């Protein structure tokens, strides 16, 4: 570059610098677009959730790519020639993991006339203490399974209707929230008990799970404030649940109430509960004493799931990468991010965590991640309550869901039904359903101007 | 600067003249992308036409078997199925690119879904009254069987979230295979269903006539689906037009995505490595007939076909020519990788199911080597794509 060019260039740089400082422009934090640090991939299409962590060694890549078809393929009825793939049901919610976690993404309530797929119902009756699992409903067990192998009937058909409740923001703009009401018909073995507790749960997206599993327990416990000793109105409690491998209580991180301690147990739990595949962790089919035909059905093995398959599907679930953010440096998004902090969202949706050691994924050890969760359970108010305690999480508490990938759910799954049962039709409704510990944040959001609300939404869409 | 460039150019020109070299200079491509793309469309059409012809032949032989079930008509039907698998296996490289075979509403799940839900179709060992065939309340018709089928991959991804979990895999090549061979309960050989299963009151199974109807209709659905694929790719066909109108890079990327994803995610990982890991004899693609080694070889041959621009008797400009123009060393590496993976596949003991059943055995090691060869090949396909400025996928068997 000649001296004149250098001078002109320098002048412009100085001018640009002074302009931005006059403007009080917001600047992104270095690297904040990489939600999972080196575990971040670049894709904003419908495949955005389907990639593995970058740079896996061949052995791990092979495990991941074995895990994918095992996650995706249908399980078949026993006995079948494909002995390692049989044992479906006898009662089940889905024939494959993929059926609910489509493209490793998020489930939703059924559209009009559709059967229930990726929204299931946990069932229990009162009586469990905070260090015990919920007591299953005596006839139908711990979960309603609407489907069955050919020889049996499914347990029943769920139905949902919605009731609209209009409201207004402080600036007069209208919104509407819909409350779901569930009923169950065609129950195969008569009515459920009168005091049944029913908890609807939508299948969550699977990205970044291995990184969340690697956050040191002490770091999560440090975020807890069970008695709200700092007086900020936010309690945040750790849910300690039984690790079936050790039989001991362990910190829960996964499941919508932090009711699973490890990805291994989450995966094995879903195999037995959702697909009817027993494993080394859960050796019993979910048939109750009242369901003799279920108990008598042909088994696909003892247990049905090979340890090798459980290992591959678990690794697959651990190793899904997180997509890079879009528009993270746009002023609108940065202002939205500021509002997110200012009105208190970040108190529970904690922006950054740090992983500990991950022995088989050393490149992802001790890295900063931005999942926007504390993995704790919080009182979300009576409107969202399922009134079904799950270990230490009471009937009003739900886990803070990670928000990374939130802005790509629509691209991946073609919908934006949010919250535990998919009742919210988009970000604004999801925020407006927040209550309990999040009541102040919700009220603050409702008082924002339309522009500020749009900025906050733009931030969420950038995640 | 300008002068020195000119001098350099003249020097090069002189050198070329001195050598008497007759090859075109580096910047003169031997082939244009559009030629490779047009040749690919012809190749796909030729392959599907062959698959269709072989399926029609299979259907005729199956109908003859159903009309007069004997040991020899059954044997003929089995041979026709094995023949039909050869072109179909090579055509699987046309998947994974949002083409007619597996885009929304495509027939892949109806043609080749696996694993098969045997109990959903017919009796199995331990459950003599199972399946649609043994349930006289279900009408066996084309519409009914198509409706009862849930095509795993095709449907999950085709219909997205509207996946119907109430259905199971009940049609396609593997349903024909199951009905002709029966369950493979013999560790040493394939399934051995008796032809008398297709005779009403034949003494080996109930509902012989319904079983025959079921088999005929499944063969007919295969022919219908392949006919649709031939139409899409035929000269003047709808998808062919769409494909040829695409931007060159998009069309080339689709071709290479099919190669990369079949090589690594589908063939290497799903169809071979899962069996190696589970050590399950029947965790293999064609488990009833023990034809898996041919399935694997045909998939690998299909990948090489697209690279070379050829199919059996058909030949034209291929991706190899484009890549060689851009990066001869890369083309050498790719040429070698395709040869190596096919050699590794041919080195696997037959049948596949016995090869995979013992961890660390020579057969297991041979399959493991073939998996690694396919993974290496897929990584090179990605690099070969980069050499002609394409971003190629290898991971998503979808």
mmCIF file of C-alpha atoms in Angstrom, chain B residues 12-235:
data_model
loop_
_atom_site.group_PDB
_atom_site.id
_atom_site.type_symbol
_atom_site.label_atom_id
_atom_site.label_comp_id
_atom_site.label_asym_id
_atom_site.label_seq_id
_atom_site.Cartn_x
_atom_site.Cartn_y
_atom_site.Cartn_z
ATOM 1 C CA UNK B 12 6.572 -20.856 -20.428
ATOM 2 C CA UNK B 13 5.305 -20.765 -23.989
ATOM 3 C CA UNK B 14 8.791 -21.466 -25.292
ATOM 4 C CA UNK B 15 9.227 -24.327 -22.852
ATOM 5 C CA UNK B 16 5.948 -25.870 -23.977
ATOM 6 C CA UNK B 17 6.971 -25.599 -27.627
ATOM 7 C CA UNK B 18 10.410 -27.025 -26.878
ATOM 8 C CA UNK B 19 8.869 -30.083 -25.248
ATOM 9 C CA UNK B 20 6.610 -30.639 -28.219
ATOM 10 C CA UNK B 21 3.876 -31.238 -25.645
ATOM 11 C CA UNK B 22 0.474 -31.869 -27.243
ATOM 12 C CA UNK B 23 -1.671 -31.959 -24.107
ATOM 13 C CA UNK B 24 -3.889 -28.915 -23.667
ATOM 14 C CA UNK B 25 -2.625 -26.307 -21.215
ATOM 15 C CA UNK B 26 -3.859 -26.503 -17.621
ATOM 16 C CA UNK B 27 -6.511 -23.851 -18.059
ATOM 17 C CA UNK B 28 -8.262 -25.724 -20.853
ATOM 18 C CA UNK B 29 -10.745 -28.043 -19.148
ATOM 19 C CA UNK B 30 -11.348 -31.444 -20.679
ATOM 20 C CA UNK B 31 -14.984 -31.368 -19.640
ATOM 21 C CA UNK B 32 -17.620 -28.804 -18.627
ATOM 22 C CA UNK B 33 -19.759 -29.148 -15.468
ATOM 23 C CA UNK B 34 -22.914 -29.099 -17.590
ATOM 24 C CA UNK B 35 -21.765 -32.174 -19.494
ATOM 25 C CA UNK B 36 -21.110 -34.067 -16.275
ATOM 26 C CA UNK B 37 -24.498 -33.048 -14.914
ATOM 27 C CA UNK B 38 -26.344 -34.048 -18.086
ATOM 28 C CA UNK B 39 -24.513 -37.368 -18.128
ATOM 29 C CA UNK B 40 -25.545 -37.942 -14.517
ATOM 30 C CA UNK B 41 -29.206 -37.444 -15.418
ATOM 31 C CA UNK B 42 -28.802 -40.062 -18.163
ATOM 32 C CA UNK B 43 -27.003 -42.377 -15.762
ATOM 33 C CA UNK B 44 -29.775 -42.114 -13.134
ATOM 34 C CA UNK B 45 -32.397 -42.743 -15.768
ATOM 35 C CA UNK B 46 -30.523 -45.772 -17.132
ATOM 36 C CA UNK B 47 -30.060 -47.228 -13.654
ATOM 37 C CA UNK B 48 -33.708 -46.768 -12.654
ATOM 38 C CA UNK B 49 -34.856 -48.170 -15.990
ATOM 39 C CA UNK B 50 -32.759 -51.263 -15.321
ATOM 40 C CA UNK B 51 -34.143 -51.533 -11.779
ATOM 41 C CA UNK B 52 -37.657 -51.237 -13.191
ATOM 42 C CA UNK B 53 -37.048 -53.888 -15.882
ATOM 43 C CA UNK B 54 -35.669 -56.327 -13.334
ATOM 44 C CA UNK B 55 -38.598 -55.626 -10.988
ATOM 45 C CA UNK B 56 -41.106 -56.279 -13.779
ATOM 46 C CA UNK B 57 -39.362 -59.576 -14.469
ATOM 47 C CA UNK B 58 -39.498 -60.369 -10.755
ATOM 48 C CA UNK B 59 -43.197 -59.558 -10.611
ATOM 49 C CA UNK B 60 -43.948 -61.924 -13.516
ATOM 50 C CA UNK B 61 -42.015 -64.758 -11.928
ATOM 51 C CA UNK B 62 -43.647 -64.115 -8.557
ATOM 52 C CA UNK B 63 -47.108 -64.159 -10.110
ATOM 53 C CA UNK B 64 -46.252 -67.463 -11.771
ATOM 54 C CA UNK B 65 -45.085 -68.822 -8.423
ATOM 55 C CA UNK B 66 -48.231 -67.672 -6.633
ATOM 56 C CA UNK B 67 -50.413 -69.189 -9.356
ATOM 57 C CA UNK B 68 -48.606 -72.541 -9.086
ATOM 58 C CA UNK B 69 -46.442 -72.818 -5.983
ATOM 59 C CA UNK B 70 -43.752 -75.462 -6.342
ATOM 60 C CA UNK B 71 -40.176 -75.731 -5.126
ATOM 61 C CA UNK B 72 -38.921 -74.763 -8.568
ATOM 62 C CA UNK B 73 -41.250 -71.779 -9.162
ATOM 63 C CA UNK B 74 -40.262 -70.538 -5.706
ATOM 64 C CA UNK B 75 -36.590 -70.895 -6.577
ATOM 65 C CA UNK B 76 -37.175 -68.882 -9.761
ATOM 66 C CA UNK B 77 -38.874 -66.152 -7.728
ATOM 67 C CA UNK B 78 -35.921 -66.001 -5.368
ATOM 68 C CA UNK B 79 -33.479 -65.728 -8.270
ATOM 69 C CA UNK B 80 -35.533 -62.902 -9.755
ATOM 70 C CA UNK B 81 -35.449 -61.049 -6.434
ATOM 71 C CA UNK B 82 -31.663 -61.421 -6.236
ATOM 72 C CA UNK B 83 -31.352 -60.091 -9.812
ATOM 73 C CA UNK B 84 -33.618 -57.155 -9.024
ATOM 74 C CA UNK B 85 -31.468 -56.136 -6.068
ATOM 75 C CA UNK B 86 -28.425 -55.545 -8.276
ATOM 76 C CA UNK B 87 -29.628 -52.415 -10.077
ATOM 77 C CA UNK B 88 -31.577 -51.174 -7.067
ATOM 78 C CA UNK B 89 -28.516 -51.360 -4.820
ATOM 79 C CA UNK B 90 -26.534 -49.269 -7.286
ATOM 80 C CA UNK B 91 -29.326 -46.694 -7.445
ATOM 81 C CA UNK B 92 -29.189 -45.910 -3.734
ATOM 82 C CA UNK B 93 -26.491 -43.322 -4.380
ATOM 83 C CA UNK B 94 -29.296 -41.185 -5.840
ATOM 84 C CA UNK B 95 -30.706 -40.776 -2.341
ATOM 85 C CA UNK B 96 -29.787 -38.079 0.213
ATOM 86 C CA UNK B 97 -30.093 -35.166 -2.205
ATOM 87 C CA UNK B 98 -33.776 -34.279 -1.981
ATOM 88 C CA UNK B 99 -34.441 -36.082 -5.268
ATOM 89 C CA UNK B 100 -37.542 -38.072 -6.251
ATOM 90 C CA UNK B 101 -36.519 -41.199 -4.338
ATOM 91 C CA UNK B 102 -36.577 -39.705 -0.848
ATOM 92 C CA UNK B 103 -37.805 -36.139 -0.928
ATOM 93 C CA UNK B 104 -41.184 -35.347 0.559
ATOM 94 C CA UNK B 105 -43.569 -38.091 -0.551
ATOM 95 C CA UNK B 106 -40.787 -40.115 -2.232
ATOM 96 C CA UNK B 107 -41.119 -43.922 -2.278
ATOM 97 C CA UNK B 108 -37.861 -44.875 -0.523
ATOM 98 C CA UNK B 109 -39.615 -45.925 2.665
ATOM 99 C CA UNK B 110 -42.058 -47.986 0.668
ATOM 100 C CA UNK B 111 -39.334 -49.646 -1.428
ATOM 101 C CA UNK B 112 -36.479 -50.466 0.867
ATOM 102 C CA UNK B 113 -37.358 -49.737 4.496
ATOM 103 C CA UNK B 114 -35.551 -51.798 7.101
ATOM 104 C CA UNK B 115 -35.619 -53.425 9.628
ATOM 105 C CA UNK B 116 -38.792 -55.171 8.619
ATOM 106 C CA UNK B 117 -41.532 -55.710 11.182
ATOM 107 C CA UNK B 118 -42.004 -59.407 10.396
ATOM 108 C CA UNK B 119 -44.641 -60.000 13.055
ATOM 109 C CA UNK B 120 -46.672 -57.209 11.536
ATOM 110 C CA UNK B 121 -46.772 -59.155 8.251
ATOM 111 C CA UNK B 122 -46.826 -62.878 8.946
ATOM 112 C CA UNK B 123 -46.263 -65.656 11.417
ATOM 113 C CA UNK B 124 -42.868 -65.982 13.041
ATOM 114 C CA UNK B 125 -41.203 -68.573 15.181
ATOM 115 C CA UNK B 126 -43.149 -68.571 18.439
ATOM 116 C CA UNK B 127 -46.161 -66.659 17.141
ATOM 117 C CA UNK B 128 -48.015 -68.773 14.534
ATOM 118 C CA UNK B 129 -51.050 -66.495 14.132
ATOM 119 C CA UNK B 130 -49.292 -63.130 13.911
ATOM 120 C CA UNK B 131 -49.512 -60.565 11.173
ATOM 121 C CA UNK B 132 -51.750 -59.006 8.559
ATOM 122 C CA UNK B 133 -51.703 -62.229 6.522
ATOM 123 C CA UNK B 134 -53.219 -64.193 9.385
ATOM 124 C CA UNK B 135 -55.836 -61.614 10.234
ATOM 125 C CA UNK B 136 -58.736 -62.243 7.819
ATOM 126 C CA UNK B 137 -60.454 -59.061 8.986
ATOM 127 C CA UNK B 138 -57.819 -57.047 7.084
ATOM 128 C CA UNK B 139 -58.430 -56.866 3.364
ATOM 129 C CA UNK B 140 -55.279 -57.537 1.337
ATOM 130 C CA UNK B 141 -55.354 -54.914 -1.385
ATOM 131 C CA UNK B 142 -52.838 -52.511 -2.819
ATOM 132 C CA UNK B 143 -54.442 -49.518 -1.160
ATOM 133 C CA UNK B 144 -54.632 -51.264 2.197
ATOM 134 C CA UNK B 145 -51.010 -52.437 2.212
ATOM 135 C CA UNK B 146 -49.728 -49.042 1.160
ATOM 136 C CA UNK B 147 -51.776 -47.477 3.902
ATOM 137 C CA UNK B 148 -50.531 -49.922 6.538
ATOM 138 C CA UNK B 149 -46.874 -49.287 5.705
ATOM 139 C CA UNK B 150 -44.833 -46.814 7.651
ATOM 140 C CA UNK B 151 -41.679 -46.293 5.690
ATOM 141 C CA UNK B 152 -39.191 -45.473 8.430
ATOM 142 C CA UNK B 153 -36.657 -43.130 6.877
ATOM 143 C CA UNK B 154 -38.762 -41.929 4.002
ATOM 144 C CA UNK B 155 -41.719 -41.100 6.139
ATOM 145 C CA UNK B 156 -39.975 -39.675 9.149
ATOM 146 C CA UNK B 157 -38.148 -37.154 7.079
ATOM 147 C CA UNK B 158 -40.624 -36.803 4.259
ATOM 148 C CA UNK B 159 -43.542 -36.045 6.490
ATOM 149 C CA UNK B 160 -41.448 -34.318 9.084
ATOM 150 C CA UNK B 161 -43.301 -34.006 12.324
ATOM 151 C CA UNK B 162 -46.410 -35.653 10.937
ATOM 152 C CA UNK B 163 -44.836 -39.072 11.370
ATOM 153 C CA UNK B 164 -47.396 -41.803 11.933
ATOM 154 C CA UNK B 165 -46.256 -44.108 14.704
ATOM 155 C CA UNK B 166 -49.200 -46.457 14.342
ATOM 156 C CA UNK B 167 -47.807 -48.047 11.203
ATOM 157 C CA UNK B 168 -44.956 -50.478 10.657
ATOM 158 C CA UNK B 169 -42.761 -51.527 7.770
ATOM 159 C CA UNK B 170 -44.766 -54.030 5.777
ATOM 160 C CA UNK B 171 -43.940 -53.613 2.058
ATOM 161 C CA UNK B 172 -40.903 -53.231 -0.204
ATOM 162 C CA UNK B 173 -38.001 -55.451 -1.307
ATOM 163 C CA UNK B 174 -37.428 -56.788 2.186
ATOM 164 C CA UNK B 175 -41.085 -57.786 2.569
ATOM 165 C CA UNK B 176 -40.752 -59.832 -0.647
ATOM 166 C CA UNK B 177 -37.521 -61.252 0.714
ATOM 167 C CA UNK B 178 -39.197 -62.239 3.992
ATOM 168 C CA UNK B 179 -42.112 -63.874 2.202
ATOM 169 C CA UNK B 180 -39.839 -65.851 -0.131
ATOM 170 C CA UNK B 181 -37.115 -66.896 2.298
ATOM 171 C CA UNK B 182 -38.813 -66.659 5.684
ATOM 172 C CA UNK B 183 -37.034 -65.945 8.935
ATOM 173 C CA UNK B 184 -33.357 -66.746 8.983
ATOM 174 C CA UNK B 185 -33.273 -69.050 11.973
ATOM 175 C CA UNK B 186 -30.373 -71.074 10.636
ATOM 176 C CA UNK B 187 -26.988 -69.691 11.646
ATOM 177 C CA UNK B 188 -25.340 -71.462 8.726
ATOM 178 C CA UNK B 189 -27.643 -70.402 5.886
ATOM 179 C CA UNK B 190 -30.509 -68.178 4.818
ATOM 180 C CA UNK B 191 -34.172 -68.607 5.750
ATOM 181 C CA UNK B 192 -35.917 -71.684 4.435
ATOM 182 C CA UNK B 193 -39.631 -71.012 4.110
ATOM 183 C CA UNK B 194 -41.359 -73.973 2.413
ATOM 184 C CA UNK B 195 -43.283 -73.284 -0.816
ATOM 185 C CA UNK B 196 -46.250 -75.007 0.806
ATOM 186 C CA UNK B 197 -46.740 -71.835 2.884
ATOM 187 C CA UNK B 198 -48.381 -70.492 -0.277
ATOM 188 C CA UNK B 199 -50.816 -73.375 -0.723
ATOM 189 C CA UNK B 200 -54.167 -73.151 1.044
ATOM 190 C CA UNK B 201 -54.171 -76.145 3.354
ATOM 191 C CA UNK B 202 -50.581 -76.897 2.312
ATOM 192 C CA UNK B 203 -49.853 -78.088 5.789
ATOM 193 C CA UNK B 204 -47.047 -75.706 6.773
ATOM 194 C CA UNK B 205 -48.980 -72.507 7.505
ATOM 195 C CA UNK B 206 -52.493 -71.145 7.520
ATOM 196 C CA UNK B 207 -53.730 -68.584 4.987
ATOM 197 C CA UNK B 208 -51.636 -69.730 2.020
ATOM 198 C CA UNK B 209 -53.804 -67.881 -0.446
ATOM 199 C CA UNK B 210 -53.654 -64.612 1.469
ATOM 200 C CA UNK B 211 -49.863 -64.976 1.700
ATOM 201 C CA UNK B 212 -49.692 -65.290 -2.090
ATOM 202 C CA UNK B 213 -51.923 -62.239 -2.577
ATOM 203 C CA UNK B 214 -49.750 -60.271 -0.205
ATOM 204 C CA UNK B 215 -46.572 -61.243 -2.054
ATOM 205 C CA UNK B 216 -48.018 -60.370 -5.474
ATOM 206 C CA UNK B 217 -49.241 -57.005 -4.315
ATOM 207 C CA UNK B 218 -45.942 -56.069 -2.682
ATOM 208 C CA UNK B 219 -44.164 -56.893 -5.967
ATOM 209 C CA UNK B 220 -46.676 -54.759 -7.845
ATOM 210 C CA UNK B 221 -46.095 -51.785 -5.509
ATOM 211 C CA UNK B 222 -42.322 -52.063 -6.110
ATOM 212 C CA UNK B 223 -42.907 -51.941 -9.868
ATOM 213 C CA UNK B 224 -45.237 -48.948 -9.509
ATOM 214 C CA UNK B 225 -42.757 -47.025 -7.394
ATOM 215 C CA UNK B 226 -39.846 -47.689 -9.755
ATOM 216 C CA UNK B 227 -42.001 -46.718 -12.703
ATOM 217 C CA UNK B 228 -42.564 -43.352 -11.038
ATOM 218 C CA UNK B 229 -38.804 -42.866 -10.580
ATOM 219 C CA UNK B 230 -38.129 -43.745 -14.226
ATOM 220 C CA UNK B 231 -40.720 -41.156 -15.275
ATOM 221 C CA UNK B 232 -39.188 -38.444 -13.126
ATOM 222 C CA UNK B 233 -35.724 -38.965 -14.663
ATOM 223 C CA UNK B 234 -36.720 -39.829 -18.228
ATOM 224 C CA UNK B 235 -36.003 -37.331 -21.039
#
